[in-house]
Amino acid sequence: MASSASPLPGAPYLHHAHGELHLEGVALSQLALQYGTPLFAYSKAAMLHALGAYQKGLAGRKATICYAMKANSNLAILQLFARAGCGFDVVSGGELARVLAAGGRADQVIFSGVGKTRQEMEHALKAGIACFNVESLAELEVLNEVALRVGRRAPVSLRVNPNVDAKTHPYISTGLKGNKFGISHEDAVAAYVHAGQLQGLEVVGIDCHIGSQITEVGPYLDTADRILDLVQAIEATGVTLKHLDFGGGLGINYRGEQPPQADALWALLLAKLDARGFGQRHLVIEPGRSLVGNAGICLTEVLYLKPGETKHFCIVDAAMNDLPRPAMYQAHHHIEAVRPRSGAAVTYDVVGPVCESGDWLGRDRDLTVQAGDVLAVCSTGAYCVAMGSNYNTRNRPAEVLVDGNQVHLIRQRETPQDQWRQEVLLP
Ligand SMILES: *Cc1c(COP(=O)(O)O)cnc(C)c1O
């Protein structure tokens, strides 16, 4: 468990006031009462603060912050970031459609992912996106072919795999050899020379992304060195790279982790770029989790307390379909009652109603709770709702955005009819 000395994940926007948990100026018990549970609530100020740290870190440079929207793709959140000047990193045609629906600019969109379809490429080309982050030689050929057919040159960057250990969970580490992402460091120069010869393509940059929930600066600095070495080798062949994209991956506080602040990290990276003569290049970054993760909480009601012989269970109304990270990655989310009670704590496994033993939200948590109490599951702004499903025909939860004392409903709670709208009965 996180030590009591470590700050509440989501602080200062998530905080105790008048004896209960608040998100900005709103009491969480009140939110649960008004909107029902399970409910996801996001602090607008927390998201803008997180973005602000990157903007501060990159102030005075040519830079584009492309929010990796797979972390949380709610339209209102995209709109908030678009209004704050963000571009977007998309990984599907669906995500590009969301950006455009939310008022984002296509020319600030970069398109990542190992499996883009021809149709997705064509749509993105016609929309006029800023760059395709290409992940294989085969994809380079297909993109060239699509571009020639559509009659537009496709701006491309190659995602290179710098073979750096991000020192994170194996499922979210992406920069090592033997992983499906990117083009190997060794093959990169030849791949650039080849890309430069394809008529449908315009080489514009280089990119990398070494993993997620990175809490140390070392892997970033190593990556920067490896990428700059490559840039020198590539440019020696006569290809010019207008932008350098360092990906995303910065971690957040789930259980007391203390990742570097984005501005502090960028001060170090910029010092390195300046020292090596690359400080004036156009820089692109793709942060996801670090912009939204600590801004969100999930409110869930305790349905039953079920004592057991070896374990006690606290059964709540949120489940792995709403919040899949514990089931998927054994991830830890801090959990506490929104209105603390006095009395002795009991150690519970906090579990959902889904018919799977893997449906748990927290293990061995000391809680003083009764049925009907509302719990806050913290640091749930990233990779929770976005990874959710309708398993067990559970409705997707409602989502709200908190702005000071104001609350905006940004996603209505789903109904069963919403769920089966696309299904067709037999004649
Ligand atoms: C997921 C992803 C990101 C964002 O990662 P975070 O850890 O959420 O910051 C950035 N770039 C690419 C290519 C990704 O796949």
CSV table of N, CA and C in Angstrom, one decimal, residues 143-295:
chain,number,residue,atom,x,y,z
A,143,LEU,N,1.6,2.7,-47.9
A,143,LEU,CA,1.2,4.1,-47.8
A,143,LEU,C,1.6,4.9,-49.1
A,144,ASN,N,2.8,4.5,-49.7
A,144,ASN,CA,3.2,5.1,-51.0
A,144,ASN,C,2.2,4.8,-52.1
A,145,GLU,N,1.7,3.6,-52.1
A,145,GLU,CA,0.7,3.2,-53.1
A,145,GLU,C,-0.6,4.0,-53.0
A,146,VAL,N,-1.0,4.1,-51.7
A,146,VAL,CA,-2.3,4.8,-51.5
A,146,VAL,C,-2.1,6.3,-51.8
A,147,ALA,N,-1.0,6.8,-51.5
A,147,ALA,CA,-0.8,8.3,-51.7
A,147,ALA,C,-0.7,8.5,-53.2
A,148,LEU,N,-0.1,7.6,-54.0
A,148,LEU,CA,0.0,7.8,-55.5
A,148,LEU,C,-1.4,7.7,-56.1
A,149,ARG,N,-2.2,6.8,-55.5
A,149,ARG,CA,-3.6,6.6,-56.0
A,149,ARG,C,-4.4,7.9,-55.7
A,150,VAL,N,-4.3,8.4,-54.5
A,150,VAL,CA,-5.1,9.6,-54.1
A,150,VAL,C,-4.6,10.8,-54.7
A,151,GLY,N,-3.3,10.8,-55.1
A,151,GLY,CA,-2.7,12.0,-55.7
A,151,GLY,C,-2.3,13.0,-54.7
A,152,ARG,N,-1.8,12.6,-53.5
A,152,ARG,CA,-1.3,13.5,-52.5
A,152,ARG,C,0.0,12.8,-51.9
A,153,ARG,N,1.0,13.6,-51.6
A,153,ARG,CA,2.1,13.1,-51.0
A,153,ARG,C,1.9,12.9,-49.5
A,154,ALA,N,2.2,11.7,-49.0
A,154,ALA,CA,2.0,11.4,-47.6
A,154,ALA,C,3.2,11.9,-46.8
A,155,PRO,N,3.0,12.8,-45.8
A,155,PRO,CA,4.1,13.1,-44.9
A,155,PRO,C,4.4,11.9,-44.0
A,156,VAL,N,5.7,11.5,-43.9
A,156,VAL,CA,6.0,10.4,-43.1
A,156,VAL,C,7.2,10.6,-42.2
A,157,SER,N,7.1,9.9,-41.1
A,157,SER,CA,8.1,9.8,-40.1
A,157,SER,C,8.3,8.3,-39.8
A,158,LEU,N,9.5,7.8,-39.6
A,158,LEU,CA,9.6,6.4,-39.3
A,158,LEU,C,9.8,6.2,-37.8
A,159,ARG,N,9.0,5.3,-37.2
A,159,ARG,CA,9.1,5.0,-35.8
A,159,ARG,C,10.3,4.1,-35.6
A,160,VAL,N,11.3,4.5,-35.0
A,160,VAL,CA,12.4,3.6,-34.8
A,160,VAL,C,12.4,3.1,-33.3
A,161,ASN,N,12.9,1.9,-33.2
A,161,ASN,CA,13.0,1.3,-31.9
A,161,ASN,C,14.4,1.4,-31.4
A,162,PRO,N,14.6,2.3,-30.4
A,162,PRO,CA,15.9,2.6,-29.9
A,162,PRO,C,16.6,1.6,-29.1
A,163,ASN,N,15.8,0.5,-28.8
A,163,ASN,CA,16.3,-0.6,-27.9
A,163,ASN,C,16.8,-0.1,-26.6
A,164,VAL,N,15.9,0.7,-26.0
A,164,VAL,CA,16.1,1.2,-24.6
A,164,VAL,C,15.1,0.6,-23.7
A,165,ASP,N,15.5,0.2,-22.5
A,165,ASP,CA,14.6,-0.4,-21.5
A,165,ASP,C,13.9,0.7,-20.7
A,166,ALA,N,12.6,0.8,-20.9
A,166,ALA,CA,11.9,1.9,-20.2
A,166,ALA,C,11.7,1.6,-18.7
A,167,LYS,N,12.1,0.4,-18.3
A,167,LYS,CA,12.0,-0.1,-16.9
A,167,LYS,C,10.5,0.1,-16.4
A,168,THR,N,9.6,-0.5,-17.2
A,168,THR,CA,8.2,-0.5,-16.8
A,168,THR,C,7.6,-1.9,-17.0
A,169,HIS,N,6.3,-2.0,-16.8
A,169,HIS,CA,5.6,-3.3,-17.0
A,169,HIS,C,5.8,-3.8,-18.4
A,170,PRO,N,6.1,-5.1,-18.5
A,170,PRO,CA,6.4,-5.7,-19.9
A,170,PRO,C,5.3,-5.4,-20.9
A,171,TYR,N,4.0,-5.3,-20.5
A,171,TYR,CA,3.0,-5.1,-21.4
A,171,TYR,C,3.0,-3.6,-22.0
A,172,ILE,N,3.6,-2.7,-21.2
A,172,ILE,CA,3.6,-1.4,-21.7
A,172,ILE,C,5.0,-0.8,-22.0
A,173,SER,N,5.9,-1.8,-22.2
A,173,SER,CA,7.3,-1.4,-22.6
A,173,SER,C,7.3,-1.7,-24.1
A,174,THR,N,7.7,-0.7,-24.9
A,174,THR,CA,7.6,-0.9,-26.3
A,174,THR,C,8.9,-0.6,-27.1
A,175,GLY,N,10.0,-0.2,-26.4
A,175,GLY,CA,11.2,0.2,-27.1
A,175,GLY,C,12.3,-0.8,-27.1
A,176,LEU,N,12.0,-2.0,-26.7
A,176,LEU,CA,13.0,-3.1,-26.7
A,176,LEU,C,12.9,-3.9,-28.0
A,177,LYS,N,14.1,-4.5,-28.3
A,177,LYS,CA,14.1,-5.5,-29.4
A,177,LYS,C,13.1,-6.6,-29.0
A,178,GLY,N,12.5,-7.2,-30.1
A,178,GLY,CA,11.6,-8.3,-29.8
A,178,GLY,C,10.2,-7.9,-29.4
A,179,ASN,N,9.9,-6.7,-29.8
A,179,ASN,CA,8.6,-6.1,-29.5
A,179,ASN,C,8.1,-5.6,-30.9
A,180,LYS,N,6.7,-5.6,-31.0
A,180,LYS,CA,6.1,-5.5,-32.3
A,180,LYS,C,6.2,-4.1,-32.9
A,181,PHE,N,6.7,-3.1,-32.1
A,181,PHE,CA,6.6,-1.7,-32.6
A,181,PHE,C,7.9,-1.3,-33.3
A,182,GLY,N,7.7,-0.4,-34.3
A,182,GLY,CA,8.8,0.3,-34.8
A,182,GLY,C,9.8,-0.5,-35.7
A,183,ILE,N,10.8,0.2,-36.2
A,183,ILE,CA,11.8,-0.3,-37.1
A,183,ILE,C,13.1,-0.3,-36.3
A,184,SER,N,13.8,-1.4,-36.4
A,184,SER,CA,15.0,-1.5,-35.6
A,184,SER,C,16.0,-0.4,-35.9
A,185,HIS,N,16.8,-0.1,-34.9
A,185,HIS,CA,17.8,0.9,-35.0
A,185,HIS,C,18.7,0.6,-36.1
A,186,GLU,N,19.1,-0.6,-36.3
A,186,GLU,CA,20.1,-1.0,-37.3
A,186,GLU,C,19.5,-0.8,-38.7
A,187,ASP,N,18.2,-1.0,-38.9
A,187,ASP,CA,17.6,-0.9,-40.2
A,187,ASP,C,17.1,0.5,-40.6
A,188,ALA,N,17.2,1.4,-39.6
A,188,ALA,CA,16.6,2.7,-39.8
A,188,ALA,C,17.2,3.5,-41.0
A,189,VAL,N,18.5,3.5,-41.1
A,189,VAL,CA,19.1,4.4,-42.1
A,189,VAL,C,18.7,3.9,-43.5
A,190,ALA,N,18.8,2.6,-43.7
A,190,ALA,CA,18.4,2.1,-45.0
A,190,ALA,C,16.9,2.3,-45.3
A,191,ALA,N,16.1,2.2,-44.3
A,191,ALA,CA,14.6,2.5,-44.4
A,191,ALA,C,14.4,3.9,-44.8
A,192,TYR,N,15.2,4.9,-44.3
A,192,TYR,CA,15.0,6.3,-44.6
A,192,TYR,C,15.4,6.5,-46.1
A,193,VAL,N,16.5,5.9,-46.5
A,193,VAL,CA,17.0,6.1,-47.8
A,193,VAL,C,15.9,5.6,-48.8
A,194,HIS,N,15.4,4.4,-48.5
A,194,HIS,CA,14.3,3.9,-49.3
A,194,HIS,C,13.1,4.8,-49.3
A,195,ALA,N,12.7,5.3,-48.2
A,195,ALA,CA,11.5,6.1,-48.1
A,195,ALA,C,11.7,7.4,-49.0
A,196,GLY,N,12.9,7.9,-48.9
A,196,GLY,CA,13.2,9.1,-49.7
A,196,GLY,C,13.1,8.9,-51.2
A,197,GLN,N,13.1,7.7,-51.6
A,197,GLN,CA,13.0,7.4,-53.1
A,197,GLN,C,11.6,7.1,-53.5
A,198,LEU,N,10.7,7.0,-52.6
A,198,LEU,CA,9.3,6.7,-53.0
A,198,LEU,C,8.6,8.0,-53.3
A,199,GLN,N,8.0,8.0,-54.5
A,199,GLN,CA,7.4,9.3,-55.0
A,199,GLN,C,6.1,9.7,-54.3
A,200,GLY,N,5.4,8.8,-53.7
A,200,GLY,CA,4.2,9.2,-52.9
A,200,GLY,C,4.5,9.7,-51.5
A,201,LEU,N,5.7,9.7,-51.1
A,201,LEU,CA,6.0,10.0,-49.7
A,201,LEU,C,6.9,11.3,-49.6
A,202,GLU,N,6.7,12.0,-48.5
A,202,GLU,CA,7.6,13.1,-48.2
A,202,GLU,C,8.1,12.8,-46.8
A,203,VAL,N,9.4,12.6,-46.6
A,203,VAL,CA,10.0,12.3,-45.3
A,203,VAL,C,10.0,13.6,-44.5
A,204,VAL,N,9.4,13.6,-43.4
A,204,VAL,CA,9.4,14.9,-42.6
A,204,VAL,C,10.0,14.7,-41.2
A,205,GLY,N,10.1,13.5,-40.7
A,205,GLY,CA,10.6,13.4,-39.3
A,205,GLY,C,11.0,12.0,-38.9
A,206,ILE,N,11.3,11.9,-37.6
A,206,ILE,CA,11.6,10.6,-37.0
A,206,ILE,C,10.9,10.6,-35.7
A,207,ASP,N,10.5,9.3,-35.3
A,207,ASP,CA,9.8,9.2,-34.0
A,207,ASP,C,10.1,8.0,-33.3
A,208,CYS,N,9.8,8.0,-32.0
A,208,CYS,CA,10.1,6.8,-31.1
A,208,CYS,C,9.1,6.9,-30.0
A,209,HIS,N,8.9,5.8,-29.3
A,209,HIS,CA,8.0,5.8,-28.1
A,209,HIS,C,8.4,4.5,-27.4
A,210,ILE,N,9.0,4.7,-26.2
A,210,ILE,CA,9.7,3.5,-25.6
A,210,ILE,C,8.8,2.8,-24.6
A,211,GLY,N,7.7,3.3,-24.3
A,211,GLY,CA,6.8,2.6,-23.3
A,211,GLY,C,6.0,3.6,-22.5
A,212,SER,N,5.4,3.1,-21.5
A,212,SER,CA,4.4,3.9,-20.7
A,212,SER,C,4.7,3.7,-19.2
A,213,GLN,N,4.1,4.7,-18.5
A,213,GLN,CA,4.3,4.7,-17.0
A,213,GLN,C,5.8,4.7,-16.6
A,214,ILE,N,6.6,5.5,-17.4
A,214,ILE,CA,8.0,5.7,-17.1
A,214,ILE,C,8.2,6.7,-16.0
A,215,THR,N,9.0,6.3,-15.0
A,215,THR,CA,9.1,7.2,-13.8
A,215,THR,C,10.5,7.7,-13.6
A,216,GLU,N,11.4,7.4,-14.5
A,216,GLU,CA,12.7,7.9,-14.4
A,216,GLU,C,13.1,8.7,-15.6
A,217,VAL,N,14.1,9.6,-15.5
A,217,VAL,CA,14.6,10.3,-16.6
A,217,VAL,C,15.6,9.6,-17.5
A,218,GLY,N,16.3,8.6,-16.9
A,218,GLY,CA,17.3,7.9,-17.6
A,218,GLY,C,16.9,7.3,-18.9
A,219,PRO,N,15.8,6.6,-19.0
A,219,PRO,CA,15.5,6.0,-20.3
A,219,PRO,C,15.2,7.1,-21.4
A,220,TYR,N,14.7,8.3,-21.0
A,220,TYR,CA,14.4,9.3,-21.9
A,220,TYR,C,15.7,9.9,-22.5
A,221,LEU,N,16.7,10.1,-21.5
A,221,LEU,CA,18.0,10.7,-22.0
A,221,LEU,C,18.7,9.7,-22.9
A,222,ASP,N,18.7,8.4,-22.5
A,222,ASP,CA,19.3,7.4,-23.4
A,222,ASP,C,18.7,7.4,-24.8
A,223,THR,N,17.4,7.4,-24.8
A,223,THR,CA,16.6,7.4,-26.0
A,223,THR,C,17.0,8.6,-26.9
A,224,ALA,N,17.1,9.8,-26.3
A,224,ALA,CA,17.4,11.0,-27.0
A,224,ALA,C,18.8,10.9,-27.7
A,225,ASP,N,19.7,10.3,-26.9
A,225,ASP,CA,21.1,10.1,-27.5
A,225,ASP,C,21.1,9.2,-28.7
A,226,ARG,N,20.4,8.1,-28.5
A,226,ARG,CA,20.3,7.1,-29.6
A,226,ARG,C,19.6,7.7,-30.8
A,227,ILE,N,18.5,8.5,-30.6
A,227,ILE,CA,17.8,9.0,-31.7
A,227,ILE,C,18.7,10.1,-32.4
A,228,LEU,N,19.4,10.9,-31.6
A,228,LEU,CA,20.2,12.0,-32.3
A,228,LEU,C,21.3,11.4,-33.1
A,229,ASP,N,21.9,10.3,-32.6
A,229,ASP,CA,22.9,9.5,-33.3
A,229,ASP,C,22.4,9.1,-34.7
A,230,LEU,N,21.1,8.6,-34.6
A,230,LEU,CA,20.5,8.1,-35.9
A,230,LEU,C,20.2,9.3,-36.8
A,231,VAL,N,19.7,10.4,-36.3
A,231,VAL,CA,19.4,11.6,-37.1
A,231,VAL,C,20.7,12.0,-37.9
A,232,GLN,N,21.8,12.0,-37.2
A,232,GLN,CA,23.1,12.4,-37.8
A,232,GLN,C,23.4,11.4,-39.0
A,233,ALA,N,23.2,10.1,-38.7
A,233,ALA,CA,23.5,9.1,-39.7
A,233,ALA,C,22.5,9.2,-40.9
A,234,ILE,N,21.3,9.5,-40.6
A,234,ILE,CA,20.3,9.6,-41.7
A,234,ILE,C,20.5,10.8,-42.5
A,235,GLU,N,20.8,11.9,-41.8
A,235,GLU,CA,21.0,13.2,-42.6
A,235,GLU,C,22.3,13.2,-43.4
A,236,ALA,N,23.2,12.3,-43.0
A,236,ALA,CA,24.5,12.2,-43.7
A,236,ALA,C,24.2,11.6,-45.1
A,237,THR,N,23.1,10.9,-45.3
A,237,THR,CA,22.7,10.4,-46.6
A,237,THR,C,22.0,11.4,-47.5
A,238,GLY,N,21.7,12.6,-46.9
A,238,GLY,CA,21.0,13.6,-47.7
A,238,GLY,C,19.5,13.8,-47.5
A,239,VAL,N,19.0,12.9,-46.6
A,239,VAL,CA,17.6,13.1,-46.2
A,239,VAL,C,17.5,14.1,-45.1
A,240,THR,N,16.5,15.0,-45.1
A,240,THR,CA,16.4,16.0,-44.0
A,240,THR,C,15.2,15.7,-43.1
A,241,LEU,N,15.4,15.8,-41.8
A,241,LEU,CA,14.3,15.5,-40.9
A,241,LEU,C,13.8,16.8,-40.3
A,242,LYS,N,12.6,17.3,-40.6
A,242,LYS,CA,12.2,18.5,-40.1
A,242,LYS,C,11.8,18.4,-38.6
A,243,HIS,N,11.2,17.3,-38.3
A,243,HIS,CA,10.8,17.2,-36.8
A,243,HIS,C,11.4,16.0,-36.2
A,244,LEU,N,11.5,16.1,-34.8
A,244,LEU,CA,12.0,15.0,-34.0
A,244,LEU,C,10.8,14.8,-33.0
A,245,ASP,N,10.4,13.5,-33.0
A,245,ASP,CA,9.2,13.2,-32.1
A,245,ASP,C,9.7,12.2,-31.0
A,246,PHE,N,9.6,12.6,-29.8
A,246,PHE,CA,10.1,11.8,-28.7
A,246,PHE,C,9.0,10.9,-28.0
A,247,GLY,N,7.8,10.9,-28.6
A,247,GLY,CA,6.8,10.0,-28.1
A,247,GLY,C,6.2,10.5,-26.8
A,248,GLY,N,5.6,9.5,-26.0
A,248,GLY,CA,5.0,9.8,-24.8
A,248,GLY,C,5.6,9.0,-23.7
A,249,GLY,N,4.7,8.5,-22.7
A,249,GLY,CA,5.2,7.5,-21.8
A,249,GLY,C,5.4,8.0,-20.4
A,250,LEU,N,5.4,9.3,-20.1
A,250,LEU,CA,5.7,9.8,-18.8
A,250,LEU,C,4.7,9.2,-17.8
A,251,GLY,N,5.1,8.8,-16.6
A,251,GLY,CA,4.3,8.1,-15.7
A,251,GLY,C,3.6,9.1,-14.8
A,252,ILE,N,2.7,8.5,-14.0
A,252,ILE,CA,1.9,9.3,-13.0
A,252,ILE,C,2.0,8.6,-11.6
A,253,ASN,N,1.3,9.3,-10.6
A,253,ASN,CA,1.3,8.8,-9.3
A,253,ASN,C,0.1,7.8,-9.1
A,254,TYR,N,0.3,6.5,-9.0
A,254,TYR,CA,-0.7,5.6,-8.7
A,254,TYR,C,-0.6,5.2,-7.2
A,255,ARG,N,0.6,4.9,-6.7
A,255,ARG,CA,0.8,4.5,-5.4
A,255,ARG,C,2.1,5.1,-4.8
A,256,GLY,N,2.3,6.4,-5.0
A,256,GLY,CA,3.5,7.0,-4.4
A,256,GLY,C,4.6,7.2,-5.4
A,257,GLU,N,4.5,6.8,-6.6
A,257,GLU,CA,5.5,7.0,-7.6
A,257,GLU,C,5.8,8.5,-7.7
A,258,GLN,N,7.0,8.9,-7.9
A,258,GLN,CA,7.3,10.3,-8.1
A,258,GLN,C,8.0,10.5,-9.4
A,259,PRO,N,7.3,10.4,-10.5
A,259,PRO,CA,7.9,10.6,-11.9
A,259,PRO,C,8.3,12.1,-12.0
A,260,PRO,N,9.3,12.4,-12.8
A,260,PRO,CA,9.7,13.8,-13.0
A,260,PRO,C,8.6,14.6,-13.5
A,261,GLN,N,8.5,15.9,-13.2
A,261,GLN,CA,7.6,16.8,-13.8
A,261,GLN,C,7.9,17.0,-15.2
A,262,ALA,N,6.9,17.2,-16.1
A,262,ALA,CA,7.2,17.3,-17.5
A,262,ALA,C,8.1,18.5,-17.8
A,263,ASP,N,8.0,19.6,-17.1
A,263,ASP,CA,8.9,20.7,-17.4
A,263,ASP,C,10.3,20.4,-17.0
A,264,ALA,N,10.5,19.7,-15.8
A,264,ALA,CA,11.8,19.3,-15.4
A,264,ALA,C,12.5,18.3,-16.4
A,265,LEU,N,11.7,17.4,-16.8
A,265,LEU,CA,12.2,16.4,-17.8
A,265,LEU,C,12.6,17.1,-19.1
A,266,TRP,N,11.8,18.1,-19.5
A,266,TRP,CA,12.2,18.7,-20.8
A,266,TRP,C,13.3,19.7,-20.6
A,267,ALA,N,13.5,20.2,-19.4
A,267,ALA,CA,14.7,21.0,-19.2
A,267,ALA,C,16.0,20.2,-19.5
A,268,LEU,N,15.9,18.9,-19.0
A,268,LEU,CA,17.1,18.0,-19.2
A,268,LEU,C,17.2,17.6,-20.7
A,269,LEU,N,16.1,17.3,-21.3
A,269,LEU,CA,16.2,16.9,-22.7
A,269,LEU,C,16.6,18.0,-23.6
A,270,LEU,N,16.1,19.2,-23.3
A,270,LEU,CA,16.5,20.4,-24.2
A,270,LEU,C,18.0,20.7,-24.0
A,271,ALA,N,18.5,20.5,-22.8
A,271,ALA,CA,19.9,20.8,-22.6
A,271,ALA,C,20.7,19.8,-23.5
A,272,LYS,N,20.3,18.6,-23.5
A,272,LYS,CA,21.0,17.6,-24.4
A,272,LYS,C,20.8,18.0,-25.9
A,273,LEU,N,19.6,18.3,-26.3
A,273,LEU,CA,19.4,18.7,-27.7
A,273,LEU,C,20.2,19.9,-28.0
A,274,ASP,N,20.2,20.9,-27.1
A,274,ASP,CA,21.0,22.1,-27.4
A,274,ASP,C,22.5,21.8,-27.5
A,275,ALA,N,23.0,21.0,-26.6
A,275,ALA,CA,24.4,20.6,-26.6
A,275,ALA,C,24.8,19.9,-27.9
A,276,ARG,N,23.9,19.2,-28.5
A,276,ARG,CA,24.2,18.5,-29.7
A,276,ARG,C,23.7,19.2,-30.9
A,277,GLY,N,23.2,20.4,-30.8
A,277,GLY,CA,22.9,21.3,-31.9
A,277,GLY,C,21.5,21.0,-32.5
A,278,PHE,N,20.6,20.4,-31.8
A,278,PHE,CA,19.3,20.1,-32.3
A,278,PHE,C,18.2,20.8,-31.6
A,279,GLY,N,18.5,21.8,-30.8
A,279,GLY,CA,17.5,22.5,-30.0
A,279,GLY,C,16.6,23.3,-30.8
A,280,GLN,N,16.9,23.7,-32.1
A,280,GLN,CA,16.0,24.5,-32.9
A,280,GLN,C,15.1,23.7,-33.8
A,281,ARG,N,15.3,22.3,-33.8
A,281,ARG,CA,14.4,21.5,-34.6
A,281,ARG,C,12.9,21.6,-34.1
A,282,HIS,N,12.0,21.4,-35.0
A,282,HIS,CA,10.6,21.3,-34.5
A,282,HIS,C,10.5,20.0,-33.7
A,283,LEU,N,10.0,20.1,-32.5
A,283,LEU,CA,9.8,19.0,-31.6
A,283,LEU,C,8.4,18.6,-31.5
A,284,VAL,N,8.2,17.3,-31.5
A,284,VAL,CA,6.8,16.7,-31.3
A,284,VAL,C,6.8,15.8,-30.1
A,285,ILE,N,5.8,15.8,-29.3
A,285,ILE,CA,5.7,14.8,-28.2
A,285,ILE,C,4.3,14.3,-28.2
A,286,GLU,N,4.1,13.1,-27.6
A,286,GLU,CA,2.9,12.4,-27.7
A,286,GLU,C,2.4,11.9,-26.3
A,287,PRO,N,2.3,12.8,-25.3
A,287,PRO,CA,1.9,12.4,-24.0
A,287,PRO,C,0.4,11.9,-23.9
A,288,GLY,N,0.1,10.9,-23.2
A,288,GLY,CA,-1.2,10.4,-23.0
A,288,GLY,C,-1.6,10.4,-21.6
A,289,ARG,N,-1.1,9.3,-20.9
A,289,ARG,CA,-1.4,9.1,-19.5
A,289,ARG,C,-1.2,10.3,-18.6
A,290,SER,N,0.0,11.0,-18.8
A,290,SER,CA,0.4,12.0,-17.9
A,290,SER,C,-0.5,13.3,-18.1
A,291,LEU,N,-1.3,13.4,-19.1
A,291,LEU,CA,-2.2,14.5,-19.3
A,291,LEU,C,-3.5,14.3,-18.6
A,292,VAL,N,-3.9,13.1,-18.4
A,292,VAL,CA,-5.3,12.8,-17.9
A,292,VAL,C,-5.4,11.9,-16.7
A,293,GLY,N,-4.3,11.0,-16.5
A,293,GLY,CA,-4.4,9.9,-15.6
A,293,GLY,C,-4.8,10.4,-14.2
A,294,ASN,N,-4.1,11.3,-13.6
A,294,ASN,CA,-4.3,11.7,-12.3
A,294,ASN,C,-5.5,12.7,-12.2
A,295,ALA,N,-6.0,13.1,-13.3
A,295,ALA,CA,-7.2,14.1,-13.3
A,295,ALA,C,-8.5,13.4,-13.0
